[in-house]
Amino acid sequence: MAKLDRRSVAALPGPDGGRFDVVHWDDDLPGFGLRVLSSGARSWVVRYRIGTRQRNVSLGKASALPPAKAREEAARILARTKLGQDTRVEIEARRAVASAPKERTLGDVVELYARHGIAGQKARTQVETRRYLEKHWAPLHRLPFARVGRREVAARLLELRDASGAVAANRARSALSALYAWAIQQGMADQNPVVGTRKNAEASRERTLRPEEMKALWDATAGPGDHAAIVRLLLLAGQRREEVAAMRWGEVDLERGVWTLPAARTKNGRAHEVPLSLQAQALLESLPRPEGRDLVFGRGGGPFSGWSQSKRRLDAKVGFTGWTLHDLRRTVVTGMAEMGVQPHVVEAVVNHVGGHNKVGVAGVYNRATYAGEKRAALQAWADCLDGVVAGASPRVVVLEGCRAGGEGRRQP
């Protein structure tokens, strides 16, 4: 056989006598050949020996790889065999890695657990479990599941405690531990990295901000920035941090002055309408609205993040610590109660299903008839906050300036 080139390759015959294939070897480069199948398909091959073992390596289809390139690759492989390097083994190893299933991440297991592991839980518990796993543990979602260790879990729990409080950190800890218990049962994990991490002591929080603290907080959040706007909106509307942080423009109707939270985004799994005070509307209208982005806060494809660092900077500005963003919600609730807003209206404002707002027919009726009361309460609270920010005496603010159903003053 002469040298394999473009002309000779096209003319080489296929196998005869019922054979499956035939290899035509090159005279100039021993071990380099062209394999022709009975179907007519042609591919380049290299044959060599490592010790007593004969190896055959396919270089690719002749239609895709020109003879000169195939010869060059064959020469490289044959030269390596003289150094004892087995190209066939290396190729098989690379193929094994390429064909191996993608390494499962924590986020992958969270999805599996949400679909199959919590089916027996009550609907409300399922919502809570998903929220803790999908939101609180999101920073670890891209880690390979098998490599999530106690160090990573403990560090994240510390971040959660600082940003959301001991109770939220403990609930997130329990949710992740339950996920790992399920994963162990399914054979996806051998141990639970939550075991051995610290559970925070839970004291029932009663912390509310004093008027001078509210003023300091408002003054410290003047100017641009997502975190500043979120803090002000929390203080105006009394909703949950996660709900505000993931607010979408599609949920907000500035013409009607209503923010509608879908059931999938609320803690209790019920859709919730939040009447926007004039002050809250003005705040939202002042925010930038990039084209093509529905999320009000945050960057890229997700909602606002970076809570811990932003909170530390804010603490330094206001000059006091020992408070959490959830305390703002409690401050709004307590302030409304002191203003004389009825308990069932306060619960409706913050979407809390308690003794005054039960499920069933009564719950549907209440949600339908409290819209006006909620708007009056939130507007009165925003007007009250105006007085606090202006530096009025707390007694004057509460007794003279804060009446549910006030006219409302729009802040620019």
XYZ file of C-alpha atoms in Angstrom:
412
model
C 0.000 0.000 0.000
C 1.329 3.436 -0.946
C 1.090 6.612 1.072
C -2.424 7.489 2.200
C -3.462 10.808 0.668
C -6.649 12.461 -0.520
C -6.588 10.759 -3.940
C -5.778 7.236 -2.743
C -8.282 7.382 0.118
C -11.180 7.944 -2.262
C -10.094 5.011 -4.443
C -9.492 2.392 -1.732
C -11.966 -0.527 -1.895
C -14.161 -1.798 0.903
C -14.062 -5.332 2.390
C -14.799 -8.356 0.247
C -15.913 -11.884 0.920
C -18.619 -10.857 3.395
C -16.182 -9.236 5.812
C -17.320 -6.331 8.022
C -14.307 -4.088 7.485
C -10.821 -3.799 6.033
C -7.870 -1.604 7.081
C -5.520 -0.151 4.478
C -2.168 0.652 6.091
C 0.118 3.503 5.129
C 3.600 2.551 3.897
C 5.301 5.762 5.029
C 3.985 5.766 8.637
C 3.670 2.247 10.079
C 0.619 1.944 12.327
C -1.395 4.610 10.508
C -4.312 3.356 8.436
C -7.732 3.874 6.922
C -10.569 1.631 8.063
C -13.312 1.021 5.486
C -16.598 -0.596 6.576
C -18.865 -2.690 4.396
C -21.305 0.235 4.502
C -18.699 2.450 2.848
C -17.966 4.533 5.948
C -14.275 5.426 6.309
C -12.287 6.433 9.389
C -8.665 6.958 10.376
C -7.035 4.536 12.810
C -3.737 4.110 14.632
C -2.423 0.736 15.785
C 0.457 0.364 18.248
C 1.735 -1.846 21.049
C 2.267 -1.064 24.726
C 4.210 -3.989 26.120
C 2.450 -7.094 24.887
C -0.883 -5.330 24.329
C -2.005 -4.156 20.936
C -4.065 -0.967 20.863
C -6.327 0.485 18.178
C -7.326 4.158 18.371
C -9.868 5.824 16.095
C -8.910 9.341 15.015
C -12.216 10.283 13.400
C -14.143 10.086 10.160
C -12.186 10.499 6.934
C -14.856 12.869 5.634
C -14.230 15.258 8.533
C -10.460 14.888 9.036
C -8.122 15.566 6.054
C -5.354 12.992 5.442
C -2.579 15.440 6.363
C -4.191 16.250 9.738
C -4.885 12.579 10.425
C -1.265 11.690 9.611
C -0.016 14.444 11.940
C -2.166 13.198 14.833
C -1.153 9.578 14.199
C 2.536 10.521 14.237
C 2.052 12.293 17.567
C 0.362 9.259 19.121
C 2.980 6.839 17.797
C 5.781 9.041 19.137
C 4.205 8.988 22.596
C 4.063 5.201 22.592
C 7.860 5.147 22.426
C 7.790 6.975 25.778
C 5.409 4.386 27.223
C 2.362 6.670 27.091
C -0.877 4.882 26.227
C -3.131 7.276 24.315
C -5.989 4.760 24.284
C -6.208 4.806 28.092
C -6.181 8.609 28.159
C -8.917 8.815 25.540
C -11.106 6.350 27.417
C -10.621 8.320 30.635
C -11.648 11.576 28.937
C -14.699 9.909 27.432
C -15.679 8.512 30.827
C -15.494 11.969 32.381
C -17.456 13.519 29.518
C -20.182 10.880 29.665
C -20.399 10.803 33.455
C -23.608 12.256 34.896
C -23.441 15.884 36.049
C -22.449 16.155 39.693
C -25.578 16.816 41.725
C -25.662 20.187 43.502
C -27.478 21.242 46.654
C -29.887 23.177 44.440
C -30.672 19.987 42.509
C -31.490 18.138 45.731
C -33.624 21.037 46.972
C -35.722 20.676 43.799
C -36.029 16.906 44.270
C -36.934 17.286 47.936
C -39.552 19.933 47.137
C -41.161 17.572 44.599
C -40.929 14.284 46.460
C -39.824 14.763 50.063
C -42.437 17.108 51.520
C -45.599 15.759 49.916
C -46.940 14.610 53.292
C -46.590 18.025 54.926
C -49.461 20.456 55.332
C -49.742 23.026 52.563
C -48.586 25.867 54.785
C -45.626 23.839 56.049
C -44.648 23.025 52.463
C -44.628 26.727 51.619
C -42.416 27.438 54.633
C -40.047 24.581 53.841
C -39.623 25.699 50.236
C -39.066 29.283 51.311
C -36.301 28.404 53.743
C -34.552 26.015 51.361
C -34.935 28.031 48.166
C -34.226 31.486 49.601
C -32.213 31.140 52.803
C -29.891 28.449 51.440
C -29.639 29.915 47.923
C -25.965 30.978 48.355
C -25.001 27.298 48.678
C -27.182 25.953 45.861
C -24.336 25.703 43.341
C -22.088 23.664 45.616
C -21.795 19.941 44.806
C -24.151 18.175 47.197
C -21.499 15.714 48.361
C -19.141 18.571 49.229
C -21.454 20.634 51.415
C -19.864 20.283 54.837
C -20.403 21.488 58.380
C -18.108 24.464 57.793
C -20.233 25.823 54.934
C -23.483 25.181 56.800
C -22.254 26.809 60.016
C -20.976 29.884 58.167
C -24.300 30.353 56.388
C -26.234 29.919 59.642
C -24.143 32.692 61.173
C -24.992 34.972 58.240
C -28.685 34.152 58.615
C -28.631 34.872 62.334
C -27.069 38.279 61.769
C -29.356 39.198 58.875
C -32.686 37.624 59.849
C -32.414 36.741 63.526
C -32.026 33.605 65.601
C -35.509 32.248 64.897
C -35.152 32.439 61.102
C -31.693 30.852 61.297
C -33.063 27.994 63.395
C -35.958 27.381 61.003
C -33.569 27.330 58.048
C -31.350 24.930 59.982
C -34.269 22.564 60.638
C -35.367 22.641 56.993
C -31.885 21.748 55.739
C -31.482 19.010 58.340
C -34.786 17.448 57.254
C -33.627 17.582 53.634
C -30.438 15.694 54.501
C -32.357 13.117 56.534
C -34.489 12.462 53.450
C -31.412 12.385 51.187
C -29.783 9.777 53.441
C -32.911 7.621 53.170
C -32.744 7.928 49.383
C -29.077 6.941 49.291
C -27.951 10.360 48.062
C -25.959 11.252 51.191
C -24.042 9.391 53.883
C -24.132 12.039 56.584
C -25.943 15.194 57.669
C -23.651 18.273 57.791
C -26.197 20.118 59.941
C -25.490 17.764 62.851
C -23.088 19.463 65.225
C -23.930 23.020 64.171
C -25.203 25.420 66.782
C -28.894 26.011 67.353
C -29.538 29.555 68.520
C -31.364 30.277 71.755
C -34.777 31.682 70.900
C -36.174 34.475 72.985
C -39.527 35.897 72.041
C -38.665 39.254 70.487
C -40.590 42.288 71.579
C -38.222 44.852 70.093
C -39.814 47.832 68.405
C -38.077 50.987 67.329
C -38.526 54.085 69.458
C -39.544 57.316 67.683
C -36.006 58.710 67.837
C -34.698 55.445 66.334
C -37.250 55.604 63.524
C -36.143 59.155 62.747
C -32.472 58.149 62.783
C -33.233 55.212 60.493
C -35.198 57.370 58.064
C -32.476 59.997 57.945
C -29.794 57.328 57.400
C -31.652 55.879 54.398
C -31.897 59.143 52.468
C -30.469 58.967 48.972
C -30.175 56.204 46.363
C -29.610 52.506 46.960
C -31.760 49.385 47.032
C -31.203 48.616 50.710
C -32.169 52.143 51.761
C -35.385 52.000 49.713
C -36.227 48.542 51.067
C -35.789 49.706 54.668
C -38.070 52.692 54.102
C -40.684 50.544 52.390
C -40.561 48.041 55.260
C -41.196 50.861 57.701
C -44.035 52.278 55.599
C -45.815 49.057 54.614
C -45.042 46.584 57.421
C -44.570 43.614 55.076
C -41.948 40.864 55.286
C -38.372 41.484 54.221
C -38.317 38.692 51.622
C -41.586 39.898 50.110
C -40.309 43.450 49.674
C -36.869 42.371 48.412
C -38.444 40.274 45.621
C -41.110 42.841 44.694
C -41.886 42.987 40.972
C -43.176 45.910 38.967
C -45.820 43.582 37.579
C -47.245 43.293 41.107
C -47.485 47.059 41.599
C -50.354 49.220 40.340
C -49.302 52.799 41.028
C -52.498 54.155 39.469
C -54.660 52.359 42.038
C -52.008 52.493 44.731
C -51.976 48.718 45.325
C -49.233 46.127 45.576
C -50.589 42.601 44.998
C -48.512 39.729 46.338
C -49.317 36.387 44.652
C -49.945 33.381 46.882
C -46.651 31.794 45.839
C -44.738 34.679 47.421
C -46.464 34.911 50.800
C -45.642 33.027 53.969
C -49.158 31.676 54.433
C -49.713 30.835 50.772
C -52.530 33.366 50.350
C -52.597 36.222 47.868
C -52.306 39.562 49.621
C -53.180 43.101 48.558
C -51.193 45.875 50.202
C -52.704 49.353 49.802
C -49.864 51.792 49.195
C -49.855 55.005 51.175
C -49.108 58.175 49.268
C -45.640 58.120 50.794
C -45.027 54.537 49.641
C -46.240 55.381 46.138
C -43.892 58.363 45.976
C -40.995 56.162 47.067
C -41.695 53.585 44.353
C -42.162 56.257 41.692
C -38.724 57.652 42.538
C -36.943 54.348 41.869
C -35.161 53.588 38.572
C -36.971 51.156 36.306
C -34.504 49.536 33.866
C -36.060 48.336 30.629
C -36.697 44.597 30.549
C -36.290 44.087 34.309
C -39.385 43.234 36.353
C -37.709 42.965 39.755
C -37.801 46.281 41.599
C -34.676 45.627 43.665
C -31.424 43.765 43.042
C -29.128 43.234 40.105
C -28.886 40.627 37.350
C -31.554 37.958 37.394
C -32.234 37.845 41.135
C -33.695 39.989 43.913
C -31.681 42.076 46.352
C -28.921 40.291 48.270
C -26.056 41.347 50.529
C -28.167 41.828 53.637
C -25.453 41.365 56.257
C -23.019 43.918 54.847
C -25.771 46.462 54.178
C -27.135 46.030 57.700
C -23.703 46.579 59.255
C -23.237 49.783 57.278
C -26.680 50.985 58.321
C -25.996 50.205 61.992
C -22.900 52.372 61.808
C -24.928 55.237 60.328
C -27.823 55.160 62.799
C -25.597 54.698 65.838
C -27.523 51.844 67.467
C -27.614 48.045 67.130
C -29.630 45.154 68.535
C -32.412 45.394 65.988
C -33.393 43.395 62.899
C -35.314 44.287 59.770
C -38.177 42.137 61.045
C -38.438 44.519 64.006
C -39.680 47.136 61.543
C -42.724 44.971 60.838
C -43.346 44.659 64.579
C -42.923 48.420 64.920
C -45.629 49.033 62.306
C -48.009 46.558 63.962
C -47.445 48.042 67.423
C -47.749 51.590 66.117
C -51.079 50.867 64.437
C -52.402 49.295 67.623
C -51.392 52.386 69.591
C -53.179 54.522 66.989
C -56.404 52.626 67.667
C -56.523 50.460 64.549
C -58.659 47.395 65.245
C -56.708 44.121 65.705
C -58.427 42.369 62.798
C -57.457 45.239 60.482
C -53.835 45.150 61.672
C -53.730 41.406 60.965
C -55.217 41.998 57.526
C -52.579 44.649 56.787
C -49.694 42.273 57.527
C -51.444 39.190 56.073
C -51.450 37.330 59.353
C -54.032 34.545 59.698
C -54.880 34.509 63.382
C -57.870 34.578 65.656
C -59.419 37.560 63.888
C -58.888 36.386 60.322
C -59.758 32.715 60.009
C -59.897 30.596 56.910
C -63.149 29.540 55.299
C -66.172 31.719 54.521
C -65.322 34.237 57.241
C -61.809 34.589 55.906
C -63.056 35.275 52.369
C -65.565 37.826 53.670
C -62.952 39.598 55.770
C -60.462 39.872 52.917
C -63.182 41.354 50.733
C -64.273 44.033 53.216
C -61.042 45.202 54.836
C -59.500 46.893 51.795
C -60.715 50.335 52.844
C -59.737 49.846 56.465
C -56.277 48.624 55.467
C -55.711 51.653 53.258
C -56.827 54.044 55.980
C -54.591 52.342 58.545
C -51.488 52.363 56.330
C -52.049 55.982 55.317
C -52.511 57.019 58.938
C -49.336 55.158 59.877
C -47.365 56.836 57.071
C -48.638 60.234 58.233
C -47.629 59.326 61.774
C -44.169 58.418 60.501
C -43.994 61.819 58.784
C -44.481 63.426 62.170
C -41.813 61.268 63.767
C -39.346 62.090 60.996
C -40.138 65.790 61.403
C -39.086 65.485 65.040
C -42.462 65.994 66.705
C -42.929 64.855 70.283
C -43.941 61.179 70.410
C -46.979 62.065 72.542
C -48.099 64.731 70.068
C -47.549 62.321 67.181
C -49.620 59.553 68.734
C -52.433 61.593 70.254
C -52.851 64.362 67.681
C -51.220 63.386 64.390
C -51.961 59.645 64.115
C -55.613 58.895 63.550
C -56.650 55.930 61.424
C -58.319 57.333 58.349
C -56.184 60.487 58.100
C -55.983 62.546 54.920
C -52.412 61.619 54.121
C -49.438 63.718 53.156
C -47.439 62.765 50.097
C -43.665 62.862 50.577
C -41.626 63.718 47.502
